[in-house]
Each structure stands twice: as structure tokens, then as C-alpha cells.
Amino acid sequence: MTSPLSRRSFLGLTGAAGLTAALTACGGGTRIGADSPPAASAAPSFAGGEYTGPKVTLDYWNGFTGGDGPHMRAMLEAFNKEYSGRIEVRNVTRRWEDLYPAMPTAISAGKGPDVAVIHNDWIGTFAARRTLIPLDDVVGALRLGESDFIPAVWNAGVYDGRRYSVPLDVHSLGDYWNRAHLEKAGLKAAPADRAGYQDALAALKDAGIENPFWMPSKWPAHLMFMSLLWQFGGELYSEDGTRALWGSDRGAQALAWMVEQIDKGFSPAKVAQDSQYAAFKNDKVSFTWDGIWQINDLKANAPSLKWDLAPVPNIGGTAAVWASSHNFVLTAQAGKDPAKVQAAKFFIDHMSRRSTEWARAGMIPARNSVRRDPAVAGLPQIGLAADVNAFHFLPALPGVGDVQSKALELAVAKAVLKEASPADALKEGVATADKLLAENKRKYGG
Amino acid sequence: MSVLTRKERPPGADVPDGPPAGAARRMRPWTPYAFLAPYLALFAVFMVLPIGFGFWTSLHEWDVNLPRKPFVGVENYTDLFDPGSVDGSRFWTAMRATGIFTVASVPLLIVLPLLTALLMNGRFRGRNVYRAVYFTPYVLGVAVVGFVWRFLLDGNIGLVNHYLGLDVQWTTDVPPAWVALVGVTVWWTLGLNSVIFLAGLQDIPRELHEAAMVDGASARHRFRAVTLPGLRPVMVFVVNSTILASANMFGQSYLITGGAPADQTKTAIYLIAETGLRQFDMGTASAMSFVLAAFLMAASALVFGAFRERDRT
């Protein structure tokens, strides 16, 4: 269970990284990094090609604790074998929610990673904290650009005019469905629109599935809410990152649809954390929305379950789904040693070329060319990427994770647990979010 | 219990009469301080300094990873007392949760262990087995306890509801979540207080009970006139340490409810850990700790006051 727990919680535990003293009202108008030394300005630039420097050891941190872990380890073993005697990559895998809070502290102590994988929504926070070193030269050497990637993923790697990451993959929410249940209700596949979904749920109930679609109050409830918000045409935050927009009528419609599932009896009330996924694995639930990283977990740990994966249905009228992306970054710790910078950039370049292999870990490769590769195109998750415009990402605002966990996630939980109406929960949440955004603005500048 | 006075000493014992004059002469004014020094050094290094450093932190906007830690005076504290601030409202919700848990759990954690200890103090077959049974859960770590109970108590797929035929959301609804958290804590830690009470009971001289019996006191009278007063020093310790332990509850709500529903079972320590260690906001976290500490010191003072030995005139 490590994987699902950790994956599901990584956003939930957002508070984690750079989130900071954001809350403390401070008279001084401090700005993060104001006194920091410029990070690795003297680092050599990268021209591509083989690494030729002295032998170095790179510490590499990532959160691939689940079904994706073995694939990452296999890729590392191959790398270490190929470049033995020149570069040695030491792997440290920790759960995402432990990795993010530990990383900045460990890096400033010189005991952190030289190179790491982080989610796209953390890039702004870490870059603002000067935890990362720009990678413009790497993508220059790789001749990569927006047209090679899903644009939103590519653009999330830029902070303050400089590029801090090389995207590895995209992962989104998907609609897992129980084949046996649907057959019982006379259905062949998961419906893709609002009316079809409601009819299917009613049919499943008639067919004897008491609660076909459990509505979680915690992870991934906020991912469901964000997906629905975008579907109804809403937005998360204003462009300049000063206002939360998810309390709009569209947000209320999205949240109301989630609560409606409980009112109509499709979901039991007050579902505890991870219960809906555990129930799906135990053949009790017909539909559950969860991340594509569960594919390998279901294959390994629920071998007798007959399931399938479909894109999240279009409830609000516009196709949209929450997505995130794993990104390679180079840290300020590596920046202290020019040889390490070169070796790390070489490593990132090498790994980013291996995304076909990485797709077998259950992820959707971020590179357009790889997604079209016949070896990858047949994998179950690739179907979700048929319309990449449906992918919506959390903006890489510095400190956004803090706002999400203290305001948005809490509002969703309150509404789903029936502690407040969707509109009231969102109104209260937005008031908190706006205060936090103002604090972040002051703290990180901008 | 009796101590031999000098007059009762057997004649053979070779004890010089009079005070040990040499020892008193050799006593230097700094001798007591020399004895205290090792402890004082440890106390200063591991208590006074960290507390002072914590207080210093609470006066700053202290982000662990940033070189700049600007001084903000008491702003972290005033923020906590400002109901309109994000930290303030979160903090008092957490303090309320801590209060609810403490008030609900402490009486149970005093009365039940005392009853258990009274039973254990009797003579019956297999007494040691029963003592062990009650103490066993205490040796489990909070991670084990939390993980196991979280799944047992799950409202929709948990075994507790399944076997009892209930439909109670133990981990996502209040008050059931409080019942669950208090229940698990009592089950888990009952053994420790029982063992302490048991030791206290065994320290009460038998003669007192016998004398009371001769005077015709009933079992209930003996409990009130002999057992309870005899347990007083133990009771002060148990009440105080139980209040502190309950007010510092963190693991159970972190693991079993995750603070749900919404943040209603997120305790003060939970929030402090989250603020300081996950959000790196050490200044606010330290200020929260000091406010919590002030409350706990007041609670301890009340307990000591309540148990103060009344003057027997």
C-alpha cells in the first residue's frame, strides 16, 4: 500500500516545501532569497555529449515508492553499469510527502540530492527558494522546446524567466471501472458524459451494487474538484497569483455535483481516507477516480479484479482533468562542484531520453514523440492522453501547495463531509486562500 | 518500615558516638554546587538553552531554509490571538481539539486504571497473566496502534462496524471520532497508569487496612479513608502526567483520523509539527508551542493546588 498512500498524499501534504513563513505577518516586507548568494552562477554550461570530468557520485532523490519504483531502479542500474568508474548515481527514494519537507533543509546542509525529481507545481516554490539551478543550457543542448511537450508542462518549468526542469512524464486522474459490475448492469464501458454517468450509477444500484461510486473527502477529493472546476469553465487562481478563483459559481457547481453523489445514495457518507480505493480493490465499488500510478498497484495487488481505465467523464461540459508531471531538477547543492553540475546535467539528459522505458512504469511520457511511439501507444494510460488539451495543471506559483492544503482541500472536505454547503465552504476557503496568497506574494516577491 | 534508632542498635555494632566531626569540617561552601554541577550542566544544555532558543525563534519570521530570519517581535503571538488571521483560527481550532481530547480522556485514564489496579491487587490465580494482558498494548508503538485501528475503525470497510452491525463513521465524523480516539488511547495506555497505581497500592502499609478493619470499617470506607489518602502522592503524579500526555496527543489523530472531519481532530501538537516541520515556519510553530506550554503549566499548577496537603491542625 505504500505507493497509493504516498502518491495520494503528496499534494495533500503540500505544506511541505517552500511553504514557509508565509503566514507570519511580517513588518519588514522580506522577500525570499533576498540575502542568498546567487546560486551557482559560476556553474559551467552544458554542451551535451559524454561526461569527461573526474569520477563523481551523484545523490539522486525521488518519490517513486510504488509501482513505478522498480522501473526507475532498473533505469538507474543500467545507467550505473554503463558509466561505472565515471558517474555513480546513488538512489534515495522517499515518500513524496517526506521528500518535499526534507529536501530544502538537506540541500542547505549539503546532505541532500544533487539531482532530483519533483512535481511541476513545486518548481516555482523551490526555484524561488534558490534550491534549484537553471537548466536552460541542458534543454538548449537537447534542442528541446515547447513543441516537443504538452505546453502546460513545459511552461511550468520556467520561473522568473529561467528554466529549472526537464519534464519526464505526465500523470493524471483517470476513471477506473469495474468490468464485472458494469456487465451486471448491462454496460460495456464507462460512460463519458454527465447524463450517461448518472444513468449508469442508477443502473448499477438497480443491479444490486449498493454504493457504486464512493466520494472521498480527502485525497484525491481535491483533484476531483479541480478537474470538475475546469470542466465547468472555472479557474483556480488569477494569473498574477493574488486571488483564488475557485469559489466562483462554477466551483460551487463542481462541488455540488460531488455532494450530489452522496445525496443520491451512489456514495456512502463520510468516506474515510483511502477507503474508496481499498473498496474498489475489494470489488465493492464500480467507479473510482484515481491517479494512473495505481495501474501497477492494481495489477500487482488485485490480480483477480477485472478493471479498466477510462478518461475522467466530462461532467461540466468541457473536457478537463487534473494532471501533474514529474520533472528532473538540479539542486544548489550540486552547484558547489562544477564536475557534479556537468555529471548531473549529463544524467538528466540521459534519463530524459529514456522515457519510452519510463512509460512502462504507468506514466504518460511528456515528450510528444515518445507518446506516438508504437511501443508506448498501446499502454492503458496513453488513451487518457488522446486529448492533451484536457490536461490541466496546478500553476507553479511559489507557495501554492500551502494554499491548496490550508484552504482548497479543507473546503472540499467540509462540503463532502456535509459540514457546510458547497457555496459556504468555498466562500470560507477562498477568504483564507486570498490571505495566504497575499502573504506568499509579499514573501516570494513577484 | 521502622528505622533503627541509635538506642536500638545491637550492642556489637561499632558506631562512634556523636556527629561525624571530620566530615563537617571538610565541607567546603561549594561542595553542594559540585554535586549539582553535572545535573545543572545537562539541564542548562538540554533544557534552558533550547527553551531560550525556541523563544528567540518565536520572535522571528524563522524559515528553516532561508538565510534571512527577520526579527518581528511579538507579531507571531499577536497573530495567534487575531481571530481574523489564518494561523489564529487554525491554532484555536487545534487548541479546542486538544481540550476536548484531554477533558474526555483524562478521567477515564485515571478511573479505569485505578479500578484495574484494585482488581490486580487482589489474590487470584493467574494474576500475572492479567497484569500482562492489560499492559501489553502499551508496548506497541503509536504507528502500529494507529495503523491497525484506522483500518479496524473505518466506517465503511472496517471490522468494528462489520462485527457490531453498526453504521458509525468512527474516523470522519464527530463526536464518533472523539470516541474512537479516546477509546483507542485508553486501550493503549491504560496499562501504564494501572502499573503505577498497583505499585502505589502495594506501598500502603497493611497495618492501616487491618487497623481500619478492626475498627469495623467497610470495604468502601477503607477505600476512602485508607486507600485514596495513601495513593495521594501517586495520584498527583498520575493525574499530572496523564494531563500532559493527553494534551500532547498527536500520533493517534495523525494516523487514525488525519485530522478529519475537516480539521476538527487536528490537535495543537499536530498543527505545531505541521507548521514547523512541513511548512518550515518555525517562528509561528514556536509561538504556538509557548502558548500551549503556558496552558499546560497552568493546568499543572491547578492539579498541584488541588492535591496540596491540607494543614492538619
mmCIF file with all atom_site columns, C-alpha atoms in Angstrom, chain A residues 331-421:
data_model
loop_
_atom_site.group_PDB
_atom_site.id
_atom_site.type_symbol
_atom_site.label_atom_id
_atom_site.label_alt_id
_atom_site.label_comp_id
_atom_site.label_asym_id
_atom_site.label_entity_id
_atom_site.label_seq_id
_atom_site.pdbx_PDB_ins_code
_atom_site.Cartn_x
_atom_site.Cartn_y
_atom_site.Cartn_z
_atom_site.occupancy
_atom_site.B_iso_or_equiv
_atom_site.pdbx_formal_charge
_atom_site.auth_seq_id
_atom_site.auth_comp_id
_atom_site.auth_asym_id
_atom_site.auth_atom_id
_atom_site.pdbx_PDB_model_num
ATOM 1  C CA . THR A 1 331 ? 19.962  21.457 -6.957  1.00 0.00 ? 331 THR A CA 1
ATOM 2  C CA . ALA A 1 332 ? 22.020  24.212 -5.383  1.00 0.00 ? 332 ALA A CA 1
ATOM 3  C CA . GLN A 1 333 ? 23.991  21.506 -3.584  1.00 0.00 ? 333 GLN A CA 1
ATOM 4  C CA . ALA A 1 334 ? 25.407  20.170 -6.843  1.00 0.00 ? 334 ALA A CA 1
ATOM 5  C CA . GLY A 1 335 ? 26.147  23.760 -7.794  1.00 0.00 ? 335 GLY A CA 1
ATOM 6  C CA . LYS A 1 336 ? 29.051  23.825 -5.368  1.00 0.00 ? 336 LYS A CA 1
ATOM 7  C CA . ASP A 1 337 ? 31.025  21.392 -7.525  1.00 0.00 ? 337 ASP A CA 1
ATOM 8  C CA . PRO A 1 338 ? 31.425  22.078 -11.286 1.00 0.00 ? 338 PRO A CA 1
ATOM 9  C CA . ALA A 1 339 ? 32.131  18.403 -12.024 1.00 0.00 ? 339 ALA A CA 1
ATOM 10 C CA . LYS A 1 340 ? 28.887  17.425 -10.315 1.00 0.00 ? 340 LYS A CA 1
ATOM 11 C CA . VAL A 1 341 ? 26.957  20.013 -12.294 1.00 0.00 ? 341 VAL A CA 1
ATOM 12 C CA . GLN A 1 342 ? 28.294  18.557 -15.546 1.00 0.00 ? 342 GLN A CA 1
ATOM 13 C CA . ALA A 1 343 ? 27.663  14.979 -14.488 1.00 0.00 ? 343 ALA A CA 1
ATOM 14 C CA . ALA A 1 344 ? 24.158  15.790 -13.236 1.00 0.00 ? 344 ALA A CA 1
ATOM 15 C CA . LYS A 1 345 ? 23.246  17.567 -16.450 1.00 0.00 ? 345 LYS A CA 1
ATOM 16 C CA . PHE A 1 346 ? 24.544  14.577 -18.399 1.00 0.00 ? 346 PHE A CA 1
ATOM 17 C CA . PHE A 1 347 ? 22.454  12.284 -16.209 1.00 0.00 ? 347 PHE A CA 1
ATOM 18 C CA . ILE A 1 348 ? 19.295  14.345 -16.732 1.00 0.00 ? 348 ILE A CA 1
ATOM 19 C CA . ASP A 1 349 ? 19.882  14.389 -20.474 1.00 0.00 ? 349 ASP A CA 1
ATOM 20 C CA . HIS A 1 350 ? 20.397  10.621 -20.498 1.00 0.00 ? 350 HIS A CA 1
ATOM 21 C CA . MET A 1 351 ? 17.303  9.854  -18.404 1.00 0.00 ? 351 MET A CA 1
ATOM 22 C CA . SER A 1 352 ? 15.059  12.164 -20.361 1.00 0.00 ? 352 SER A CA 1
ATOM 23 C CA . ARG A 1 353 ? 15.897  10.192 -23.498 1.00 0.00 ? 353 ARG A CA 1
ATOM 24 C CA . ARG A 1 354 ? 14.678  7.025  -21.800 1.00 0.00 ? 354 ARG A CA 1
ATOM 25 C CA . SER A 1 355 ? 11.061  7.972  -21.399 1.00 0.00 ? 355 SER A CA 1
ATOM 26 C CA . THR A 1 356 ? 9.852   5.054  -23.508 1.00 0.00 ? 356 THR A CA 1
ATOM 27 C CA . GLU A 1 357 ? 11.121  2.790  -20.798 1.00 0.00 ? 357 GLU A CA 1
ATOM 28 C CA . TRP A 1 358 ? 9.633   5.034  -18.144 1.00 0.00 ? 358 TRP A CA 1
ATOM 29 C CA . ALA A 1 359 ? 6.190   4.739  -19.735 1.00 0.00 ? 359 ALA A CA 1
ATOM 30 C CA . ARG A 1 360 ? 6.118   1.131  -18.545 1.00 0.00 ? 360 ARG A CA 1
ATOM 31 C CA . ALA A 1 361 ? 6.017   2.484  -15.010 1.00 0.00 ? 361 ALA A CA 1
ATOM 32 C CA . GLY A 1 362 ? 2.431   3.503  -15.718 1.00 0.00 ? 362 GLY A CA 1
ATOM 33 C CA . MET A 1 363 ? 3.138   7.086  -16.698 1.00 0.00 ? 363 MET A CA 1
ATOM 34 C CA . ILE A 1 364 ? 2.388   9.076  -19.815 1.00 0.00 ? 364 ILE A CA 1
ATOM 35 C CA . PRO A 1 365 ? 5.646   10.284 -21.401 1.00 0.00 ? 365 PRO A CA 1
ATOM 36 C CA . ALA A 1 366 ? 5.806   14.060 -21.531 1.00 0.00 ? 366 ALA A CA 1
ATOM 37 C CA . ARG A 1 367 ? 7.525   14.057 -24.918 1.00 0.00 ? 367 ARG A CA 1
ATOM 38 C CA . ASN A 1 368 ? 5.141   14.093 -27.826 1.00 0.00 ? 368 ASN A CA 1
ATOM 39 C CA . SER A 1 369 ? 7.447   11.944 -29.943 1.00 0.00 ? 369 SER A CA 1
ATOM 40 C CA . VAL A 1 370 ? 7.568   9.204  -27.317 1.00 0.00 ? 370 VAL A CA 1
ATOM 41 C CA . ARG A 1 371 ? 3.805   9.123  -26.857 1.00 0.00 ? 371 ARG A CA 1
ATOM 42 C CA . ARG A 1 372 ? 3.456   8.389  -30.565 1.00 0.00 ? 372 ARG A CA 1
ATOM 43 C CA . ASP A 1 373 ? 5.986   5.551  -30.356 1.00 0.00 ? 373 ASP A CA 1
ATOM 44 C CA . PRO A 1 374 ? 4.145   2.285  -31.148 1.00 0.00 ? 374 PRO A CA 1
ATOM 45 C CA . ALA A 1 375 ? 5.870   0.573  -28.203 1.00 0.00 ? 375 ALA A CA 1
ATOM 46 C CA . VAL A 1 376 ? 4.172   3.038  -25.880 1.00 0.00 ? 376 VAL A CA 1
ATOM 47 C CA . ALA A 1 377 ? 0.920   3.821  -27.673 1.00 0.00 ? 377 ALA A CA 1
ATOM 48 C CA . GLY A 1 378 ? -0.679  0.544  -26.627 1.00 0.00 ? 378 GLY A CA 1
ATOM 49 C CA . LEU A 1 379 ? -0.276  1.083  -22.882 1.00 0.00 ? 379 LEU A CA 1
ATOM 50 C CA . PRO A 1 380 ? -3.555  1.642  -20.997 1.00 0.00 ? 380 PRO A CA 1
ATOM 51 C CA . GLN A 1 381 ? -2.701  5.105  -19.703 1.00 0.00 ? 381 GLN A CA 1
ATOM 52 C CA . ILE A 1 382 ? -1.825  6.508  -23.116 1.00 0.00 ? 382 ILE A CA 1
ATOM 53 C CA . GLY A 1 383 ? -5.510  6.524  -24.045 1.00 0.00 ? 383 GLY A CA 1
ATOM 54 C CA . LEU A 1 384 ? -6.020  9.231  -21.463 1.00 0.00 ? 384 LEU A CA 1
ATOM 55 C CA . ALA A 1 385 ? -3.671  11.464 -23.400 1.00 0.00 ? 385 ALA A CA 1
ATOM 56 C CA . ALA A 1 386 ? -5.756  11.374 -26.584 1.00 0.00 ? 386 ALA A CA 1
ATOM 57 C CA . ASP A 1 387 ? -6.662  14.993 -25.947 1.00 0.00 ? 387 ASP A CA 1
ATOM 58 C CA . VAL A 1 388 ? -3.701  16.646 -24.224 1.00 0.00 ? 388 VAL A CA 1
ATOM 59 C CA . ASN A 1 389 ? -5.619  19.898 -24.081 1.00 0.00 ? 389 ASN A CA 1
ATOM 60 C CA . ALA A 1 390 ? -7.772  18.301 -21.419 1.00 0.00 ? 390 ALA A CA 1
ATOM 61 C CA . PHE A 1 391 ? -4.789  18.172 -19.068 1.00 0.00 ? 391 PHE A CA 1
ATOM 62 C CA . HIS A 1 392 ? -4.853  20.997 -16.546 1.00 0.00 ? 392 HIS A CA 1
ATOM 63 C CA . PHE A 1 393 ? -2.023  21.649 -14.145 1.00 0.00 ? 393 PHE A CA 1
ATOM 64 C CA . LEU A 1 394 ? -1.747  23.448 -10.864 1.00 0.00 ? 394 LEU A CA 1
ATOM 65 C CA . PRO A 1 395 ? 0.080   26.726 -11.563 1.00 0.00 ? 395 PRO A CA 1
ATOM 66 C CA . ALA A 1 396 ? 3.673   26.804 -10.319 1.00 0.00 ? 396 ALA A CA 1
ATOM 67 C CA . LEU A 1 397 ? 3.060   29.773 -8.023  1.00 0.00 ? 397 LEU A CA 1
ATOM 68 C CA . PRO A 1 398 ? 5.567   29.847 -5.182  1.00 0.00 ? 398 PRO A CA 1
ATOM 69 C CA . GLY A 1 399 ? 3.884   28.547 -2.044  1.00 0.00 ? 399 GLY A CA 1
ATOM 70 C CA . VAL A 1 400 ? 0.786   27.307 -3.869  1.00 0.00 ? 400 VAL A CA 1
ATOM 71 C CA . GLY A 1 401 ? 0.895   23.971 -2.061  1.00 0.00 ? 401 GLY A CA 1
ATOM 72 C CA . ASP A 1 402 ? 0.293   25.751 1.201   1.00 0.00 ? 402 ASP A CA 1
ATOM 73 C CA . VAL A 1 403 ? -2.784  27.494 -0.160  1.00 0.00 ? 403 VAL A CA 1
ATOM 74 C CA . GLN A 1 404 ? -4.109  24.227 -1.526  1.00 0.00 ? 404 GLN A CA 1
ATOM 75 C CA . SER A 1 405 ? -3.825  22.311 1.739   1.00 0.00 ? 405 SER A CA 1
ATOM 76 C CA . LYS A 1 406 ? -4.977  25.036 4.083   1.00 0.00 ? 406 LYS A CA 1
ATOM 77 C CA . ALA A 1 407 ? -7.827  26.386 2.001   1.00 0.00 ? 407 ALA A CA 1
ATOM 78 C CA . LEU A 1 408 ? -8.944  24.391 -1.059  1.00 0.00 ? 408 LEU A CA 1
ATOM 79 C CA . GLU A 1 409 ? -8.601  20.884 0.331   1.00 0.00 ? 409 GLU A CA 1
ATOM 80 C CA . LEU A 1 410 ? -10.240 21.905 3.574   1.00 0.00 ? 410 LEU A CA 1
ATOM 81 C CA . ALA A 1 411 ? -13.171 23.475 1.723   1.00 0.00 ? 411 ALA A CA 1
ATOM 82 C CA . VAL A 1 412 ? -13.697 20.328 -0.360  1.00 0.00 ? 412 VAL A CA 1
ATOM 83 C CA . ALA A 1 413 ? -13.515 18.151 2.763   1.00 0.00 ? 413 ALA A CA 1
ATOM 84 C CA . LYS A 1 414 ? -16.034 20.331 4.599   1.00 0.00 ? 414 LYS A CA 1
ATOM 85 C CA . ALA A 1 415 ? -18.544 20.152 1.774   1.00 0.00 ? 415 ALA A CA 1
ATOM 86 C CA . VAL A 1 416 ? -18.151 16.416 1.149   1.00 0.00 ? 416 VAL A CA 1
ATOM 87 C CA . LEU A 1 417 ? -18.450 15.703 4.871   1.00 0.00 ? 417 LEU A CA 1
ATOM 88 C CA . LYS A 1 418 ? -21.602 17.863 4.911   1.00 0.00 ? 418 LYS A CA 1
ATOM 89 C CA . GLU A 1 419 ? -20.189 20.280 7.434   1.00 0.00 ? 419 GLU A CA 1
ATOM 90 C CA . ALA A 1 420 ? -21.041 23.185 5.186   1.00 0.00 ? 420 ALA A CA 1
ATOM 91 C CA . SER A 1 421 ? -22.885 23.726 1.916   1.00 0.00 ? 421 SER A CA 1
#
